[in-house]
XYZ file of C-alpha atoms in Angstrom:
325
model
C 89.837 57.885 113.660
C 89.963 60.104 110.769
C 88.625 62.885 112.667
C 91.161 62.417 115.580
C 93.603 62.818 113.123
C 91.931 66.077 111.804
C 91.833 67.338 115.165
C 95.506 66.521 115.767
C 96.356 68.562 112.341
C 95.022 71.748 113.509
C 97.437 71.746 116.777
C 101.090 72.656 116.681
C 104.073 74.030 118.579
C 105.282 77.352 117.686
C 108.957 76.940 119.704
C 109.216 73.261 119.842
C 113.185 73.550 120.464
C 112.088 74.337 123.968
C 111.408 70.608 124.580
C 115.356 70.530 124.931
C 114.964 72.270 128.523
C 112.810 69.051 129.631
C 115.760 67.164 131.148
C 117.198 70.349 132.869
C 116.422 69.477 136.398
C 118.225 66.083 135.921
C 121.089 67.407 134.439
C 121.641 70.068 137.061
C 121.240 67.439 139.753
C 123.658 65.388 138.128
C 126.496 67.998 137.182
C 126.338 70.218 140.029
C 127.929 68.771 143.495
C 125.535 67.551 146.510
C 124.466 70.628 148.596
C 126.292 70.403 152.140
C 124.518 69.257 155.040
C 122.707 72.006 156.855
C 119.933 72.606 159.434
C 116.767 71.982 157.335
C 114.636 75.237 156.794
C 111.251 75.881 158.495
C 109.577 76.263 155.320
C 107.450 73.377 154.155
C 108.778 71.335 151.492
C 106.641 69.391 148.475
C 107.501 66.099 150.586
C 106.125 67.409 153.942
C 102.968 68.732 151.755
C 102.633 65.083 150.466
C 103.375 63.308 153.851
C 100.771 65.557 155.895
C 98.015 64.672 153.146
C 98.466 61.189 153.590
C 98.662 60.681 157.373
C 100.451 58.202 159.302
C 100.074 55.839 157.142
C 103.417 53.929 156.441
C 102.348 52.776 153.181
C 101.321 55.811 151.851
C 104.014 57.741 152.979
C 106.271 55.439 150.757
C 103.827 55.977 147.790
C 104.021 59.868 148.772
C 107.920 59.350 149.167
C 108.107 58.317 145.449
C 105.393 60.310 143.938
C 107.197 63.860 144.758
C 109.716 63.825 141.814
C 106.941 62.888 139.742
C 104.783 65.747 140.749
C 107.811 67.960 140.173
C 108.504 66.321 136.610
C 104.824 66.740 135.935
C 104.972 70.581 136.992
C 107.851 71.127 134.883
C 107.032 69.308 132.017
C 103.719 71.892 131.805
C 106.160 74.811 131.955
C 108.311 73.388 129.214
C 104.902 72.838 127.230
C 103.737 76.478 127.880
C 106.994 77.845 126.787
C 106.709 75.714 123.306
C 103.710 78.183 122.647
C 100.839 74.888 121.565
C 98.462 76.593 119.210
C 95.016 75.449 117.825
C 94.875 76.550 114.217
C 91.711 77.580 112.905
C 90.380 76.665 109.459
C 92.732 78.296 106.545
C 91.242 81.512 104.990
C 92.333 82.236 101.579
C 94.081 85.370 101.082
C 94.517 86.856 97.439
C 97.831 88.819 96.221
C 96.003 91.562 94.206
C 97.694 92.413 91.028
C 97.463 95.644 88.873
C 96.430 99.101 89.451
C 94.203 100.532 86.664
C 92.944 103.795 86.070
C 90.217 104.751 83.630
C 89.767 108.232 82.301
C 86.192 109.348 80.853
C 86.043 112.420 78.527
C 82.776 114.488 79.942
C 83.177 117.392 77.494
C 79.820 118.762 75.795
C 80.486 116.305 72.751
C 80.076 113.289 74.898
C 76.360 114.576 74.840
C 75.695 113.847 71.131
C 73.062 111.287 70.955
C 74.301 109.136 67.673
C 74.444 105.544 69.594
C 71.867 103.198 70.258
C 71.390 101.229 73.755
C 68.752 98.529 74.439
C 66.744 99.451 71.009
C 66.747 103.492 71.839
C 68.653 106.500 71.113
C 71.369 107.300 73.401
C 74.414 109.766 74.117
C 77.859 108.733 74.285
C 78.514 108.770 77.741
C 75.316 106.915 78.659
C 76.782 103.886 76.448
C 80.147 104.515 77.997
C 78.727 104.039 81.604
C 76.893 100.736 80.301
C 79.797 99.055 79.120
C 82.431 100.276 81.479
C 80.380 98.837 84.322
C 80.720 95.637 83.315
C 84.698 96.186 82.991
C 85.070 97.722 86.592
C 83.145 94.254 87.841
C 85.380 91.787 86.032
C 88.646 93.191 87.743
C 87.837 92.098 90.951
C 91.643 91.754 91.889
C 92.669 94.671 91.156
C 92.577 98.325 92.427
C 90.629 100.907 90.387
C 90.592 104.541 89.894
C 88.399 107.208 87.735
C 89.757 110.724 86.221
C 87.252 112.450 84.383
C 88.321 114.982 82.063
C 86.892 118.068 79.964
C 88.285 121.566 80.395
C 90.092 119.966 83.420
C 90.782 116.800 84.861
C 89.853 115.768 88.192
C 90.133 112.597 90.217
C 86.778 111.580 91.373
C 87.322 107.833 92.420
C 91.107 107.318 93.712
C 92.703 103.685 93.583
C 90.611 101.491 95.556
C 89.583 97.730 95.679
C 86.185 98.793 96.223
C 84.942 98.253 92.601
C 80.954 99.178 93.402
C 82.427 102.937 94.735
C 84.051 103.267 91.097
C 80.901 102.394 89.179
C 78.805 104.814 91.431
C 81.205 107.242 91.131
C 81.376 106.917 86.982
C 77.409 106.719 87.134
C 76.973 109.989 88.928
C 79.494 111.537 86.552
C 77.695 114.317 84.466
C 78.457 115.939 81.160
C 79.920 119.597 81.637
C 81.139 119.184 85.105
C 84.621 119.094 84.070
C 84.199 121.752 81.384
C 83.057 121.716 77.813
C 86.582 121.260 76.279
C 89.121 118.253 76.265
C 92.258 118.215 78.146
C 93.790 114.851 77.037
C 97.300 115.786 78.294
C 96.261 117.096 81.548
C 94.472 113.821 82.208
C 96.961 111.863 81.600
C 99.321 114.145 83.718
C 97.134 113.951 86.445
C 96.832 109.962 86.296
C 100.626 109.900 86.879
C 100.662 112.543 89.969
C 97.672 110.269 91.361
C 99.655 106.885 90.935
C 103.090 108.682 92.416
C 101.129 109.821 95.257
C 99.761 106.409 96.047
C 103.553 105.140 96.055
C 102.933 103.235 92.656
C 106.096 102.745 90.171
C 103.554 101.906 87.359
C 100.046 101.038 86.177
C 97.530 101.076 83.266
C 95.625 103.716 82.160
C 92.309 102.983 79.635
C 91.665 106.843 77.939
C 88.438 107.308 76.308
C 87.474 110.303 74.433
C 85.350 111.481 71.541
C 87.497 114.744 70.819
C 90.808 116.099 70.100
C 92.934 117.857 72.817
C 91.685 121.304 73.013
C 92.284 122.507 76.532
C 95.059 122.227 79.288
C 98.213 122.845 80.482
C 100.317 119.515 79.310
C 100.014 118.418 75.767
C 99.395 114.912 75.293
C 102.386 113.622 73.321
C 104.514 115.107 76.358
C 102.138 113.496 78.828
C 102.686 110.156 77.175
C 106.325 110.646 77.187
C 106.178 111.099 80.597
C 103.909 108.316 81.059
C 106.641 106.097 79.696
C 109.315 106.986 81.975
C 106.994 106.452 84.594
C 106.032 103.052 83.779
C 102.562 103.970 82.707
C 101.034 101.651 79.984
C 97.943 103.954 77.740
C 95.065 102.242 75.783
C 93.394 105.075 74.116
C 89.794 104.755 72.883
C 88.180 106.905 70.254
C 84.015 106.991 70.524
C 82.001 108.577 67.873
C 82.752 109.462 64.237
C 86.413 110.006 62.726
C 87.451 113.605 61.891
C 90.815 115.900 62.168
C 92.417 118.050 64.544
C 90.217 120.976 64.502
C 86.781 119.431 65.510
C 85.873 119.806 68.738
C 83.058 116.804 67.988
C 85.831 114.774 66.236
C 88.701 112.732 67.552
C 92.293 113.093 66.798
C 93.096 109.702 65.667
C 96.804 110.045 64.830
C 97.925 111.621 68.268
C 95.325 108.804 70.295
C 97.712 106.191 68.130
C 100.940 108.249 69.082
C 99.882 108.266 72.913
C 99.547 104.508 72.878
C 102.390 103.661 70.705
C 104.755 105.818 73.114
C 103.485 103.973 75.996
C 103.219 100.549 75.214
C 99.444 100.348 75.042
C 96.918 100.196 71.927
C 94.558 102.437 70.086
C 90.881 101.289 69.594
C 87.985 102.985 67.710
C 84.426 102.615 68.793
C 81.416 103.437 66.875
C 78.912 101.382 68.515
C 77.922 100.003 72.276
C 79.026 96.558 70.637
C 82.528 97.435 69.353
C 83.194 99.554 72.535
C 82.222 96.714 74.657
C 84.438 94.570 72.336
C 87.290 96.632 73.290
C 87.028 96.666 77.055
C 86.963 92.908 76.797
C 89.962 92.671 74.629
C 91.752 95.212 77.231
C 90.509 92.695 80.151
C 92.584 89.558 78.336
C 95.758 91.769 77.165
C 95.944 93.073 81.109
C 95.195 89.381 82.845
C 95.999 90.022 86.654
C 98.937 87.425 87.959
C 97.521 87.119 91.406
C 98.615 84.078 93.812
C 96.424 82.441 96.424
C 97.619 81.865 99.933
C 96.175 80.667 102.797
C 96.384 82.360 106.140
C 95.733 80.133 109.713
C 94.433 82.191 112.290
C 95.278 80.454 115.277
C 94.565 80.411 119.214
C 97.429 80.126 121.898
C 97.090 77.528 124.213
C 99.986 78.112 126.560
C 97.610 79.475 129.065
C 96.252 75.778 129.743
C 99.267 74.280 130.719
C 100.231 77.377 132.957
C 97.035 77.366 134.377
C 97.523 73.390 135.133
C 100.805 74.515 137.095
C 98.952 77.156 139.247
C 96.314 75.106 139.946
C 98.346 71.896 140.898
C 100.581 74.353 143.229
C 97.288 75.752 144.936
C 95.996 72.208 145.508
C 99.348 70.779 147.126
C 99.490 74.009 149.024
C 96.008 73.921 150.509
C 96.384 69.877 151.215
C 99.480 70.989 153.253
C 97.303 73.028 155.203
C 94.904 70.548 156.491
């Protein structure tokens, strides 16, 4: 019994209001005046078909006479049923409304090659540590679109916003120190991110910018870019990796500027001196940027109107063939 109920639950009528047309022939017959008596047409009627099919048997002729309206009503009911668009729903498919657009900006300047970190018990350069940690963060954002910007003396988008997280991870792993130049253009990285989001039709987003140096190159100054980001709606989390220092050293991050960028855009500043701290930072950002997504279901369906229409055609052809016998 439950199986039958389950099957019935999968059936539905998309246009059920067409059922109101079912009594239309009866209403027409009742409301319109009778047709005047005229010589009969030579064209065979449904009654003639039924009469010929039962031969000369008087009883069968009476049955056929009463069956004529039933056949007519059956054909009309099938036409109305087809107009109501019966459908068969398949198993519901869950759909997820994706949430945020997150851009990752990674410093590829020459200083990222400095081997002052330890990874899996061995000495490692800063970029290798970043790749190890960031790929876990990328994998955790399965309901978001991610993109990747790399910067040195210039900034480049090497992975546009995409739901293909494996593609973003691959691009990150293939990034090499110096491929964008040896200096550090933080302002250009922010400006390029804004431009990319605008071209993608976005009105807001999140940028996680990681660097180990101060801004030493580029066209756009970092604080100027931060002001543009605020107007656009781009929140920036800044992460400094390595040892602290002042504005002048190419190997030293500019803590004051990175903090100010985060403050202007509503983000936060973090400092990572080792892989564990860096992993904790990305976990903290992951918690702060929870994706508010909703799960909906989509039920694919198969149209069934062809079956009642096919029945109309089959019955009509059968009656026509019987008339010719």
